[in-house]
Amino acid sequence: MLVVREIETHYGASQALFGVSLNIKSGEVVTLIGRNGMGKTTSINSIMGITQITRGEIFLENEPIDHLESFKINRKGIALVPEGRQVFPNLTVRENLVAIAANRNKYPNPWNLGKILDLFPQLSARIDNMANLLSGGEQQMLAIGRSLMTNPKLLLLDEATEGLAPLVRREIWRCLNQLKKEGISILVVDKNVNDLARIADMHYVIEKGRIVWEGTSPELLEQKDFLGNKLGV
Ligand code: ATP
């Protein structure tokens, strides 16, 4: 589905990524984990074309996408749920969901308002409320719903459950499990390693802009002590 090969990214003169490589197979949930400031957001933003890579290559289904603008990358089938949700604050829940809805790949059973409300029944009661009045958890559900309305093949989630109460976190993991069952590939950044180990197939640990470990969920749980200081958990 996605191949990221040896990418480097700079902010001006300062280098943030030093040859990051990762692979996501179709239908897989993959995590990118690491302490603060290690390059997780930069990796996600580099895949999405928000920050330009200076070396390396990124392929979506064998097609190079690293030279494309973000909106074109979205049209190819990647959607981002950004860190901090970034819902449109002065639009209602309904407006947030329909504003960027599209089915460019002509899926026979596309995401629509009804399907999003089935996935997150909590949003139904809030459908005509302004997004800035929602709780953090509801905003995250809305941000995920809004991304799904572009009918992606691959969903990128940056800090999926940051700042959310345990009950709401569980709701987000339930949703990701359901999306996985529907065959959507997912790359998720989060700090809850135990939760991630339950839903993900593969994990990548990033440290100072380099991937320093990769493995399956059982391998991650086995290595937890060794990885503890790299993850800060
Ligand atoms: P966090 O969880 O704190 O967001 P992260 O792992 O996502 O951490 P990044 O935000 O990707 O880390 O940051 C990687 C490095 O790039 C850090 O050293 C950071 O200071 C630097 N960096 C990030 N954004 C910028 C920017 N806009 N300008 C300059 N340097 C930046």
XYZ file of C-alpha atoms and ligand atoms in Angstrom:
264
model
C 0.000 0.000 0.000
C 2.610 2.526 1.136
C 6.371 2.373 0.769
C 8.458 5.080 2.414
C 12.076 4.721 1.380
C 14.988 6.497 3.045
C 13.289 9.873 3.370
C 15.032 12.938 4.739
C 13.228 16.121 5.756
C 14.636 19.496 6.792
C 13.219 22.574 8.490
C 15.496 25.226 6.996
C 19.043 24.246 7.934
C 17.954 21.767 10.595
C 17.438 18.140 9.607
C 14.509 16.292 11.244
C 14.458 12.959 9.366
C 17.595 10.961 8.515
C 16.563 8.203 6.097
C 13.229 6.976 7.472
C 11.865 3.850 5.779
C 8.618 2.048 6.502
C 6.097 -0.166 4.731
C 2.366 -0.555 5.166
C 0.677 -3.527 3.534
C -2.916 -3.357 2.381
C -5.318 -3.683 5.332
C -2.556 -3.407 7.944
C -2.485 -1.209 11.022
C 1.049 0.107 11.555
C 2.277 2.339 14.369
C 4.995 4.930 14.579
C 6.087 5.389 18.174
C 8.735 7.411 19.965
C 9.301 10.167 22.489
C 8.368 13.798 21.862
C 10.360 15.593 19.184
C 11.726 12.408 17.560
C 10.113 12.982 14.156
C 6.704 11.285 14.238
C 4.698 14.304 13.074
C 7.386 15.173 10.534
C 7.167 11.638 9.102
C 3.362 11.807 8.883
C 3.486 15.304 7.355
C 6.152 14.187 4.871
C 3.926 11.325 3.675
C 1.010 13.762 3.357
C 3.118 16.304 1.433
C 2.749 18.982 4.107
C 6.507 19.097 4.657
C 8.626 18.438 1.581
C 11.157 15.629 1.663
C 14.680 16.509 0.560
C 15.740 12.918 -0.232
C 14.142 9.508 -0.605
C 10.927 8.279 -2.153
C 7.301 7.629 -1.171
C 5.049 5.291 -3.171
C 1.316 4.684 -2.813
C 0.390 1.433 -4.563
C 3.635 1.614 -6.573
C 2.972 5.170 -7.728
C 5.403 7.897 -6.598
C 3.589 10.554 -4.576
C 6.446 12.461 -2.947
C 6.381 15.298 -5.481
C 2.618 15.907 -5.123
C 0.772 18.596 -3.182
C -1.249 17.472 -0.145
C -4.660 17.811 -1.761
C -3.522 15.625 -4.650
C -2.141 13.035 -2.223
C -5.558 13.053 -0.545
C -7.217 12.489 -3.932
C -4.959 9.463 -4.471
C -6.402 7.947 -1.287
C -4.518 9.100 1.833
C -6.353 11.054 4.533
C -4.878 12.695 7.626
C -6.350 13.037 11.106
C -3.941 15.717 12.326
C -2.464 16.218 15.773
C -4.842 18.434 17.755
C -7.876 17.402 15.592
C -8.064 20.740 13.694
C -11.785 20.472 13.012
C -13.310 23.573 11.402
C -14.350 25.379 14.622
C -17.027 27.656 13.185
C -18.784 24.993 11.123
C -21.343 22.565 12.522
C -20.623 18.855 12.850
C -22.703 18.205 9.731
C -20.886 20.935 7.784
C -17.484 19.601 8.881
C -18.452 16.184 7.560
C -19.903 17.220 4.207
C -17.472 20.068 3.468
C -14.772 17.861 1.947
C -16.758 14.705 1.158
C -15.685 12.954 -2.048
C -15.605 9.493 -3.590
C -12.957 9.976 -6.259
C -12.038 6.293 -6.437
C -15.711 5.427 -7.032
C -16.138 2.943 -4.181
C -19.467 1.125 -4.435
C -20.295 1.638 -0.734
C -18.723 5.021 0.083
C -18.634 6.760 3.450
C -21.510 9.190 3.889
C -23.138 11.060 6.754
C -25.258 8.048 7.763
C -22.279 5.669 7.894
C -20.219 8.114 9.971
C -23.082 8.496 12.466
C -23.376 4.694 12.651
C -19.674 4.538 13.454
C -19.911 7.363 16.030
C -23.515 7.469 17.332
C -22.408 10.120 19.837
C -22.076 12.634 16.990
C -25.781 12.310 16.061
C -26.916 14.327 19.059
C -24.347 17.005 18.171
C -24.980 17.130 14.442
C -26.058 20.801 14.330
C -23.675 22.042 17.037
C -20.625 24.123 16.199
C -17.514 21.940 16.233
C -15.728 24.168 18.753
C -18.414 23.290 21.331
C -17.607 19.567 21.225
C -15.535 17.745 23.833
C -12.012 16.637 22.884
C -13.246 13.084 22.303
C -16.128 14.216 20.116
C -13.763 16.452 18.145
C -11.485 13.472 17.538
C -14.452 11.401 16.342
C -15.406 14.275 14.064
C -11.841 14.585 12.748
C -11.774 10.854 11.967
C -15.247 11.053 10.387
C -14.229 14.041 8.280
C -11.185 12.150 6.962
C -13.282 9.097 6.160
C -15.652 11.260 4.109
C -12.847 11.540 1.527
C -13.021 7.718 1.214
C -9.328 6.979 1.787
C -7.462 3.696 1.340
C -4.953 4.761 3.955
C -5.673 6.776 7.084
C -2.870 8.607 8.926
C -3.619 9.431 12.573
C -1.240 11.702 14.448
C -1.616 11.371 18.253
C -4.843 9.390 17.944
C -5.881 9.521 21.611
C -3.757 12.310 23.080
C -5.474 14.022 26.016
C -8.549 11.781 25.864
C -10.199 10.036 28.828
C -9.793 6.220 29.003
C -13.412 5.607 27.996
C -13.114 7.821 24.923
C -9.765 6.243 24.059
C -11.474 2.870 24.023
C -14.069 4.294 21.631
C -11.312 5.460 19.252
C -9.605 2.028 19.343
C -12.973 0.342 18.692
C -13.415 2.577 15.666
C -9.918 1.803 14.333
C -10.589 -1.923 14.742
C -13.769 -1.557 12.746
C -11.984 0.397 10.005
C -9.339 -2.321 9.888
C -12.088 -4.928 9.391
C -13.378 -2.829 6.494
C -9.937 -3.098 4.898
C -8.661 0.446 5.422
C -4.912 0.615 6.035
C -3.899 2.754 9.000
C -0.702 4.437 10.174
C -1.134 5.608 13.741
C 1.015 7.686 16.077
C 0.152 7.281 19.741
C 1.780 6.782 23.114
C -0.404 3.962 24.479
C 1.820 1.060 23.516
C -0.350 -1.631 25.161
C -3.455 -0.436 23.306
C -1.502 -0.182 20.052
C -0.112 -3.693 20.472
C -3.685 -5.012 20.589
C -4.789 -3.497 17.280
C -1.628 -3.105 15.188
C 0.232 -5.563 12.965
C 3.602 -3.802 12.806
C 5.394 -1.165 14.855
C 8.206 1.238 14.045
C 10.132 3.051 16.775
C 11.658 6.384 15.804
C 14.482 8.114 17.642
C 16.129 11.371 16.575
C 14.754 11.096 13.041
C 15.812 7.468 12.514
C 13.884 4.198 12.725
C 15.713 2.280 15.461
C 13.439 -0.759 15.824
C 10.655 -2.475 13.932
C 8.626 -5.546 14.751
C 5.273 -7.223 15.327
C 3.020 -6.752 18.366
C 4.298 -9.857 20.228
C 7.880 -8.733 19.534
C 7.068 -5.245 20.809
C 5.615 -6.568 24.066
C 8.634 -8.877 24.527
C 11.045 -5.984 23.979
C 9.127 -3.512 26.106
C 11.812 -3.158 28.772
C 14.551 -2.625 26.201
C 12.365 -0.195 24.264
C 11.106 1.546 27.404
C 13.713 4.279 27.360
C 13.235 4.860 23.651
C 9.493 5.256 24.139
C 9.367 6.907 27.528
C 6.708 4.436 28.753
P 5.746 15.523 19.206
O 5.027 14.313 19.675
O 6.280 16.373 20.313
O 5.022 16.315 18.137
P 7.322 14.298 17.118
O 7.993 12.993 17.313
O 6.080 14.344 16.326
O 7.090 14.966 18.533
P 8.307 16.304 15.297
O 7.238 17.286 15.624
O 8.251 15.602 14.004
O 8.419 15.233 16.476
O 9.714 17.043 15.423
C 10.958 16.462 14.986
C 12.054 17.502 15.075
O 11.805 18.539 14.133
C 12.161 18.191 16.434
O 13.524 18.396 16.718
C 11.452 19.490 16.238
O 11.968 20.483 17.079
C 11.725 19.799 14.767
N 10.632 20.564 14.173
C 9.340 20.164 14.079
N 8.583 21.088 13.434
C 9.425 22.112 13.140
C 9.257 23.371 12.475
N 8.079 23.746 11.993
N 10.355 24.155 12.357
C 11.559 23.760 12.826
N 11.798 22.578 13.457
C 10.743 21.770 13.612
